[in-house]
JSON list of C-alpha atoms in Angstrom, two decimals:
[
{"chain": "H", "resi": 1, "resn": "MET", "atom": "CA", "xyz": [-0.02, 0.02, 0.08]},
{"chain": "H", "resi": 2, "resn": "LYS", "atom": "CA", "xyz": [1.36, 3.43, -0.96]},
{"chain": "H", "resi": 3, "resn": "GLU", "atom": "CA", "xyz": [1.79, 5.94, 1.78]},
{"chain": "H", "resi": 4, "resn": "LYS", "atom": "CA", "xyz": [-0.48, 8.94, 1.16]},
{"chain": "H", "resi": 5, "resn": "LYS", "atom": "CA", "xyz": [1.53, 12.16, 0.67]},
{"chain": "H", "resi": 6, "resn": "SER", "atom": "CA", "xyz": [0.42, 15.10, 2.74]},
{"chain": "H", "resi": 7, "resn": "SER", "atom": "CA", "xyz": [0.20, 18.52, 1.08]},
{"chain": "H", "resi": 8, "resn": "GLU", "atom": "CA", "xyz": [2.80, 19.77, 3.51]},
{"chain": "H", "resi": 9, "resn": "ASP", "atom": "CA", "xyz": [5.22, 17.16, 2.18]},
{"chain": "H", "resi": 10, "resn": "ASP", "atom": "CA", "xyz": [4.54, 17.95, -1.40]},
{"chain": "H", "resi": 11, "resn": "PRO", "atom": "CA", "xyz": [7.23, 20.19, -2.82]},
{"chain": "H", "resi": 12, "resn": "THR", "atom": "CA", "xyz": [4.97, 21.35, -5.72]},
{"chain": "H", "resi": 13, "resn": "ILE", "atom": "CA", "xyz": [2.56, 23.00, -3.31]},
{"chain": "H", "resi": 14, "resn": "GLU", "atom": "CA", "xyz": [3.51, 26.26, -1.64]},
{"chain": "H", "resi": 15, "resn": "PHE", "atom": "CA", "xyz": [1.62, 27.81, 1.15]},
{"chain": "H", "resi": 16, "resn": "GLN", "atom": "CA", "xyz": [1.50, 31.64, 0.98]},
{"chain": "H", "resi": 17, "resn": "ASP", "atom": "CA", "xyz": [0.17, 34.44, 2.99]},
{"chain": "H", "resi": 18, "resn": "TYR", "atom": "CA", "xyz": [-1.99, 37.16, 1.23]},
{"chain": "H", "resi": 19, "resn": "LEU", "atom": "CA", "xyz": [0.37, 39.81, 0.08]},
{"chain": "H", "resi": 20, "resn": "ASP", "atom": "CA", "xyz": [-1.53, 42.42, -1.91]},
{"chain": "H", "resi": 21, "resn": "GLU", "atom": "CA", "xyz": [-4.42, 43.05, -4.36]},
{"chain": "H", "resi": 22, "resn": "SER", "atom": "CA", "xyz": [-2.52, 41.56, -7.26]},
{"chain": "H", "resi": 23, "resn": "GLN", "atom": "CA", "xyz": [-3.48, 38.09, -5.95]},
{"chain": "H", "resi": 24, "resn": "LEU", "atom": "CA", "xyz": [-7.25, 38.84, -5.73]},
{"chain": "H", "resi": 25, "resn": "ASP", "atom": "CA", "xyz": [-8.33, 37.94, -9.39]},
{"chain": "H", "resi": 26, "resn": "ALA", "atom": "CA", "xyz": [-6.93, 34.41, -9.11]},
{"chain": "H", "resi": 27, "resn": "VAL", "atom": "CA", "xyz": [-8.41, 33.90, -5.58]},
{"chain": "H", "resi": 28, "resn": "MET", "atom": "CA", "xyz": [-11.80, 35.13, -6.61]},
{"chain": "H", "resi": 29, "resn": "GLN", "atom": "CA", "xyz": [-11.86, 32.76, -9.55]},
{"chain": "H", "resi": 30, "resn": "LEU", "atom": "CA", "xyz": [-11.16, 29.89, -7.18]},
{"chain": "H", "resi": 31, "resn": "VAL", "atom": "CA", "xyz": [-13.74, 30.99, -4.71]},
{"chain": "H", "resi": 32, "resn": "THR", "atom": "CA", "xyz": [-16.65, 31.73, -7.22]},
{"chain": "H", "resi": 33, "resn": "LYS", "atom": "CA", "xyz": [-15.99, 28.42, -8.93]},
{"chain": "H", "resi": 34, "resn": "ASP", "atom": "CA", "xyz": [-16.07, 26.33, -5.72]},
{"chain": "H", "resi": 35, "resn": "LEU", "atom": "CA", "xyz": [-18.36, 28.01, -3.26]},
{"chain": "H", "resi": 36, "resn": "SER", "atom": "CA", "xyz": [-21.95, 29.34, -3.19]},
{"chain": "H", "resi": 37, "resn": "GLU", "atom": "CA", "xyz": [-20.64, 31.90, -0.75]},
{"chain": "H", "resi": 38, "resn": "PRO", "atom": "CA", "xyz": [-3.48, 32.41, 3.39]},
{"chain": "H", "resi": 39, "resn": "TYR", "atom": "CA", "xyz": [-3.85, 30.25, 0.12]},
{"chain": "H", "resi": 40, "resn": "SER", "atom": "CA", "xyz": [-2.06, 27.29, -1.51]},
{"chain": "H", "resi": 41, "resn": "ILE", "atom": "CA", "xyz": [-0.33, 27.73, -4.86]},
{"chain": "H", "resi": 42, "resn": "ASP", "atom": "CA", "xyz": [0.78, 25.22, -7.44]},
{"chain": "H", "resi": 43, "resn": "ASP", "atom": "CA", "xyz": [2.64, 26.51, -10.42]},
{"chain": "H", "resi": 44, "resn": "GLY", "atom": "CA", "xyz": [1.84, 29.96, -9.42]},
{"chain": "H", "resi": 45, "resn": "LYS", "atom": "CA", "xyz": [-1.95, 29.55, -9.39]},
{"chain": "H", "resi": 46, "resn": "PRO", "atom": "CA", "xyz": [-4.06, 29.42, -6.28]},
{"chain": "H", "resi": 47, "resn": "ILE", "atom": "CA", "xyz": [-5.55, 26.00, -5.65]},
{"chain": "H", "resi": 48, "resn": "GLY", "atom": "CA", "xyz": [-6.94, 26.69, -2.23]},
{"chain": "H", "resi": 49, "resn": "CYS", "atom": "CA", "xyz": [-7.63, 29.60, 0.12]},
{"chain": "H", "resi": 50, "resn": "VAL", "atom": "CA", "xyz": [-9.01, 30.27, 3.60]},
{"chain": "H", "resi": 51, "resn": "VAL", "atom": "CA", "xyz": [-10.59, 33.63, 4.50]},
{"chain": "H", "resi": 52, "resn": "CYS", "atom": "CA", "xyz": [-10.51, 34.52, 8.16]},
{"chain": "H", "resi": 53, "resn": "LYS", "atom": "CA", "xyz": [-10.43, 37.33, 10.64]},
{"chain": "H", "resi": 54, "resn": "ILE", "atom": "CA", "xyz": [-10.11, 38.17, 14.40]},
{"chain": "H", "resi": 55, "resn": "ASP", "atom": "CA", "xyz": [-12.70, 40.03, 16.27]},
{"chain": "H", "resi": 56, "resn": "GLN", "atom": "CA", "xyz": [-13.59, 41.05, 19.76]},
{"chain": "H", "resi": 57, "resn": "GLU", "atom": "CA", "xyz": [-16.62, 39.27, 21.25]},
{"chain": "H", "resi": 58, "resn": "GLU", "atom": "CA", "xyz": [-18.41, 40.02, 24.56]},
{"chain": "H", "resi": 59, "resn": "ALA", "atom": "CA", "xyz": [-18.26, 37.30, 27.08]},
{"chain": "H", "resi": 60, "resn": "ILE", "atom": "CA", "xyz": [-19.41, 36.96, 30.70]},
{"chain": "H", "resi": 61, "resn": "GLN", "atom": "CA", "xyz": [-16.98, 35.27, 33.07]},
{"chain": "H", "resi": 62, "resn": "ASN", "atom": "CA", "xyz": [-17.58, 34.98, 36.78]},
{"chain": "H", "resi": 63, "resn": "GLY", "atom": "CA", "xyz": [-20.47, 37.33, 36.42]},
{"chain": "H", "resi": 64, "resn": "GLU", "atom": "CA", "xyz": [-18.44, 40.05, 34.81]},
{"chain": "H", "resi": 65, "resn": "GLN", "atom": "CA", "xyz": [-18.57, 41.23, 31.32]},
{"chain": "H", "resi": 66, "resn": "ARG", "atom": "CA", "xyz": [-15.32, 41.29, 29.28]},
{"chain": "H", "resi": 67, "resn": "MET", "atom": "CA", "xyz": [-14.06, 41.30, 25.69]},
{"chain": "H", "resi": 68, "resn": "MET", "atom": "CA", "xyz": [-12.55, 38.19, 24.35]},
{"chain": "H", "resi": 69, "resn": "LYS", "atom": "CA", "xyz": [-10.40, 37.81, 21.12]},
{"chain": "H", "resi": 70, "resn": "THR", "atom": "CA", "xyz": [-12.25, 35.32, 18.70]},
{"chain": "H", "resi": 71, "resn": "GLY", "atom": "CA", "xyz": [-11.06, 33.94, 15.53]},
{"chain": "H", "resi": 72, "resn": "TYR", "atom": "CA", "xyz": [-13.50, 33.53, 12.60]},
{"chain": "H", "resi": 73, "resn": "ILE", "atom": "CA", "xyz": [-13.11, 31.37, 9.52]},
{"chain": "H", "resi": 74, "resn": "GLY", "atom": "CA", "xyz": [-15.41, 32.79, 6.87]},
{"chain": "H", "resi": 75, "resn": "MET", "atom": "CA", "xyz": [-14.60, 30.47, 4.02]},
{"chain": "H", "resi": 76, "resn": "LEU", "atom": "CA", "xyz": [-12.33, 27.62, 3.05]},
{"chain": "H", "resi": 77, "resn": "ALA", "atom": "CA", "xyz": [-12.07, 26.56, -0.63]},
{"chain": "H", "resi": 78, "resn": "VAL", "atom": "CA", "xyz": [-9.86, 24.01, -2.53]},
{"chain": "H", "resi": 79, "resn": "GLN", "atom": "CA", "xyz": [-9.97, 23.50, -6.22]},
{"chain": "H", "resi": 80, "resn": "SER", "atom": "CA", "xyz": [-11.81, 20.19, -6.90]},
{"chain": "H", "resi": 81, "resn": "SER", "atom": "CA", "xyz": [-8.90, 18.61, -8.68]},
{"chain": "H", "resi": 82, "resn": "TYR", "atom": "CA", "xyz": [-6.71, 19.11, -5.63]},
{"chain": "H", "resi": 83, "resn": "ARG", "atom": "CA", "xyz": [-9.09, 17.79, -3.02]},
{"chain": "H", "resi": 84, "resn": "ARG", "atom": "CA", "xyz": [-8.42, 14.70, -0.84]},
{"chain": "H", "resi": 85, "resn": "ARG", "atom": "CA", "xyz": [-4.70, 15.76, -0.53]},
{"chain": "H", "resi": 86, "resn": "GLY", "atom": "CA", "xyz": [-4.95, 17.37, 2.90]},
{"chain": "H", "resi": 87, "resn": "ILE", "atom": "CA", "xyz": [-4.69, 20.90, 1.55]},
{"chain": "H", "resi": 88, "resn": "GLY", "atom": "CA", "xyz": [-7.75, 22.09, 3.27]},
{"chain": "H", "resi": 89, "resn": "LYS", "atom": "CA", "xyz": [-6.63, 20.58, 6.61]},
{"chain": "H", "resi": 90, "resn": "SER", "atom": "CA", "xyz": [-3.21, 22.15, 6.22]},
{"chain": "H", "resi": 91, "resn": "LEU", "atom": "CA", "xyz": [-4.74, 25.58, 5.55]},
{"chain": "H", "resi": 92, "resn": "VAL", "atom": "CA", "xyz": [-7.03, 25.22, 8.62]},
{"chain": "H", "resi": 93, "resn": "ARG", "atom": "CA", "xyz": [-4.07, 23.96, 10.78]},
{"chain": "H", "resi": 94, "resn": "LYS", "atom": "CA", "xyz": [-2.01, 26.99, 9.77]},
{"chain": "H", "resi": 95, "resn": "VAL", "atom": "CA", "xyz": [-4.85, 29.45, 10.56]},
{"chain": "H", "resi": 96, "resn": "LEU", "atom": "CA", "xyz": [-5.57, 27.93, 13.95]},
{"chain": "H", "resi": 97, "resn": "GLU", "atom": "CA", "xyz": [-1.95, 28.04, 14.81]},
{"chain": "H", "resi": 98, "resn": "ARG", "atom": "CA", "xyz": [-1.69, 31.71, 13.93]},
{"chain": "H", "resi": 99, "resn": "MET", "atom": "CA", "xyz": [-4.94, 32.54, 15.87]},
{"chain": "H", "resi": 100, "resn": "LYS", "atom": "CA", "xyz": [-3.70, 30.72, 18.87]},
{"chain": "H", "resi": 101, "resn": "ALA", "atom": "CA", "xyz": [-0.41, 32.64, 18.68]},
{"chain": "H", "resi": 102, "resn": "MET", "atom": "CA", "xyz": [-2.34, 35.79, 18.39]},
{"chain": "H", "resi": 103, "resn": "LYS", "atom": "CA", "xyz": [-4.19, 34.99, 21.69]},
{"chain": "H", "resi": 104, "resn": "CYS", "atom": "CA", "xyz": [-7.52, 34.15, 20.44]},
{"chain": "H", "resi": 105, "resn": "GLU", "atom": "CA", "xyz": [-9.58, 32.22, 23.09]},
{"chain": "H", "resi": 106, "resn": "SER", "atom": "CA", "xyz": [-11.76, 30.48, 20.42]},
{"chain": "H", "resi": 107, "resn": "VAL", "atom": "CA", "xyz": [-12.41, 30.15, 16.76]},
{"chain": "H", "resi": 108, "resn": "MET", "atom": "CA", "xyz": [-15.86, 29.90, 15.12]},
{"chain": "H", "resi": 109, "resn": "LEU", "atom": "CA", "xyz": [-17.28, 29.25, 11.66]},
{"chain": "H", "resi": 110, "resn": "GLU", "atom": "CA", "xyz": [-20.51, 28.29, 9.92]},
{"chain": "H", "resi": 111, "resn": "THR", "atom": "CA", "xyz": [-20.94, 25.34, 7.60]},
{"chain": "H", "resi": 112, "resn": "GLU", "atom": "CA", "xyz": [-23.95, 24.05, 5.66]},
{"chain": "H", "resi": 113, "resn": "MET", "atom": "CA", "xyz": [-25.72, 21.18, 7.34]},
{"chain": "H", "resi": 114, "resn": "SER", "atom": "CA", "xyz": [-25.45, 19.26, 4.11]},
{"chain": "H", "resi": 115, "resn": "ASN", "atom": "CA", "xyz": [-21.78, 19.67, 3.91]},
{"chain": "H", "resi": 116, "resn": "VAL", "atom": "CA", "xyz": [-20.79, 16.58, 5.92]},
{"chain": "H", "resi": 117, "resn": "THR", "atom": "CA", "xyz": [-17.25, 16.56, 4.57]},
{"chain": "H", "resi": 118, "resn": "ALA", "atom": "CA", "xyz": [-16.66, 20.05, 6.08]},
{"chain": "H", "resi": 119, "resn": "GLN", "atom": "CA", "xyz": [-18.23, 19.01, 9.36]},
{"chain": "H", "resi": 120, "resn": "LYS", "atom": "CA", "xyz": [-15.92, 15.92, 9.56]},
{"chain": "H", "resi": 121, "resn": "LEU", "atom": "CA", "xyz": [-12.90, 18.04, 8.80]},
{"chain": "H", "resi": 122, "resn": "TYR", "atom": "CA", "xyz": [-13.58, 20.66, 11.57]},
{"chain": "H", "resi": 123, "resn": "GLN", "atom": "CA", "xyz": [-15.08, 18.34, 14.21]},
{"chain": "H", "resi": 124, "resn": "ARG", "atom": "CA", "xyz": [-13.03, 15.18, 13.81]},
{"chain": "H", "resi": 125, "resn": "SER", "atom": "CA", "xyz": [-9.61, 16.64, 12.81]},
{"chain": "H", "resi": 126, "resn": "PHE", "atom": "CA", "xyz": [-9.66, 19.70, 15.02]},
{"chain": "H", "resi": 127, "resn": "GLY", "atom": "CA", "xyz": [-12.18, 19.27, 17.77]},
{"chain": "H", "resi": 128, "resn": "PHE", "atom": "CA", "xyz": [-14.71, 21.91, 16.82]},
{"chain": "H", "resi": 129, "resn": "ILE", "atom": "CA", "xyz": [-18.09, 21.44, 18.58]},
{"chain": "H", "resi": 130, "resn": "ARG", "atom": "CA", "xyz": [-21.59, 22.28, 17.27]},
{"chain": "H", "resi": 131, "resn": "GLU", "atom": "CA", "xyz": [-22.74, 25.47, 19.08]},
{"chain": "H", "resi": 132, "resn": "GLU", "atom": "CA", "xyz": [-25.91, 26.30, 17.31]},
{"chain": "H", "resi": 133, "resn": "LYS", "atom": "CA", "xyz": [-28.20, 25.32, 14.39]},
{"chain": "H", "resi": 134, "resn": "LEU", "atom": "CA", "xyz": [-28.91, 28.24, 12.15]},
{"chain": "H", "resi": 135, "resn": "VAL", "atom": "CA", "xyz": [-32.15, 27.87, 10.16]},
{"chain": "H", "resi": 136, "resn": "ARG", "atom": "CA", "xyz": [-32.19, 29.38, 6.64]},
{"chain": "H", "resi": 137, "resn": "TYR", "atom": "CA", "xyz": [-28.79, 30.97, 7.26]},
{"chain": "H", "resi": 138, "resn": "TYR", "atom": "CA", "xyz": [-27.55, 31.01, 3.65]},
{"chain": "H", "resi": 139, "resn": "LEU", "atom": "CA", "xyz": [-28.91, 32.90, 0.68]},
{"chain": "H", "resi": 140, "resn": "ASN", "atom": "CA", "xyz": [-30.06, 29.62, -0.80]},
{"chain": "H", "resi": 141, "resn": "TRP", "atom": "CA", "xyz": [-32.21, 29.09, 2.35]},
{"chain": "H", "resi": 142, "resn": "GLY", "atom": "CA", "xyz": [-29.76, 26.29, 3.47]},
{"chain": "H", "resi": 143, "resn": "ASP", "atom": "CA", "xyz": [-29.43, 25.63, 7.17]},
{"chain": "H", "resi": 144, "resn": "ALA", "atom": "CA", "xyz": [-26.14, 25.85, 8.89]},
{"chain": "H", "resi": 145, "resn": "TYR", "atom": "CA", "xyz": [-24.27, 24.76, 11.97]},
{"chain": "H", "resi": 146, "resn": "ARG", "atom": "CA", "xyz": [-22.18, 27.24, 13.94]},
{"chain": "H", "resi": 147, "resn": "LEU", "atom": "CA", "xyz": [-19.05, 25.46, 15.05]},
{"chain": "H", "resi": 148, "resn": "ARG", "atom": "CA", "xyz": [-16.52, 26.54, 17.73]},
{"chain": "H", "resi": 149, "resn": "LEU", "atom": "CA", "xyz": [-13.17, 25.43, 18.91]},
{"chain": "H", "resi": 150, "resn": "TRP", "atom": "CA", "xyz": [-11.96, 26.58, 22.31]},
{"chain": "H", "resi": 151, "resn": "PHE", "atom": "CA", "xyz": [-8.18, 26.88, 22.92]}
]
């Protein structure tokens, strides 16, 4: 049996942070092709991307209100011909490492209830938990789960 090659071990795939607007056209082509709603590059073309941000969220702890740093993953996309190679998992891992280093207390995201593959990735691979069901959350009236990972 052949050992499956991880995307992080593949020398033809480069992980790169967003640098400037010159990269937006290629990223937008990837996103609009693969979705209804830092990226990986192969031969100079984006093959995957993750869009995320860090926000302040109100929290109550020991009866007192405080602000908490929370990461948010808004989108993860990998070109269909590059799926099942661990690229999405590597992108999420890199984002989580960076958010943890930036002192986020948790990371949250939404995923369509019908997207079982994404749910498995986030829940089994990283330990996200279902926090809430969001009825008719998406423009196509699709329901979603809000998932959260606590550090």
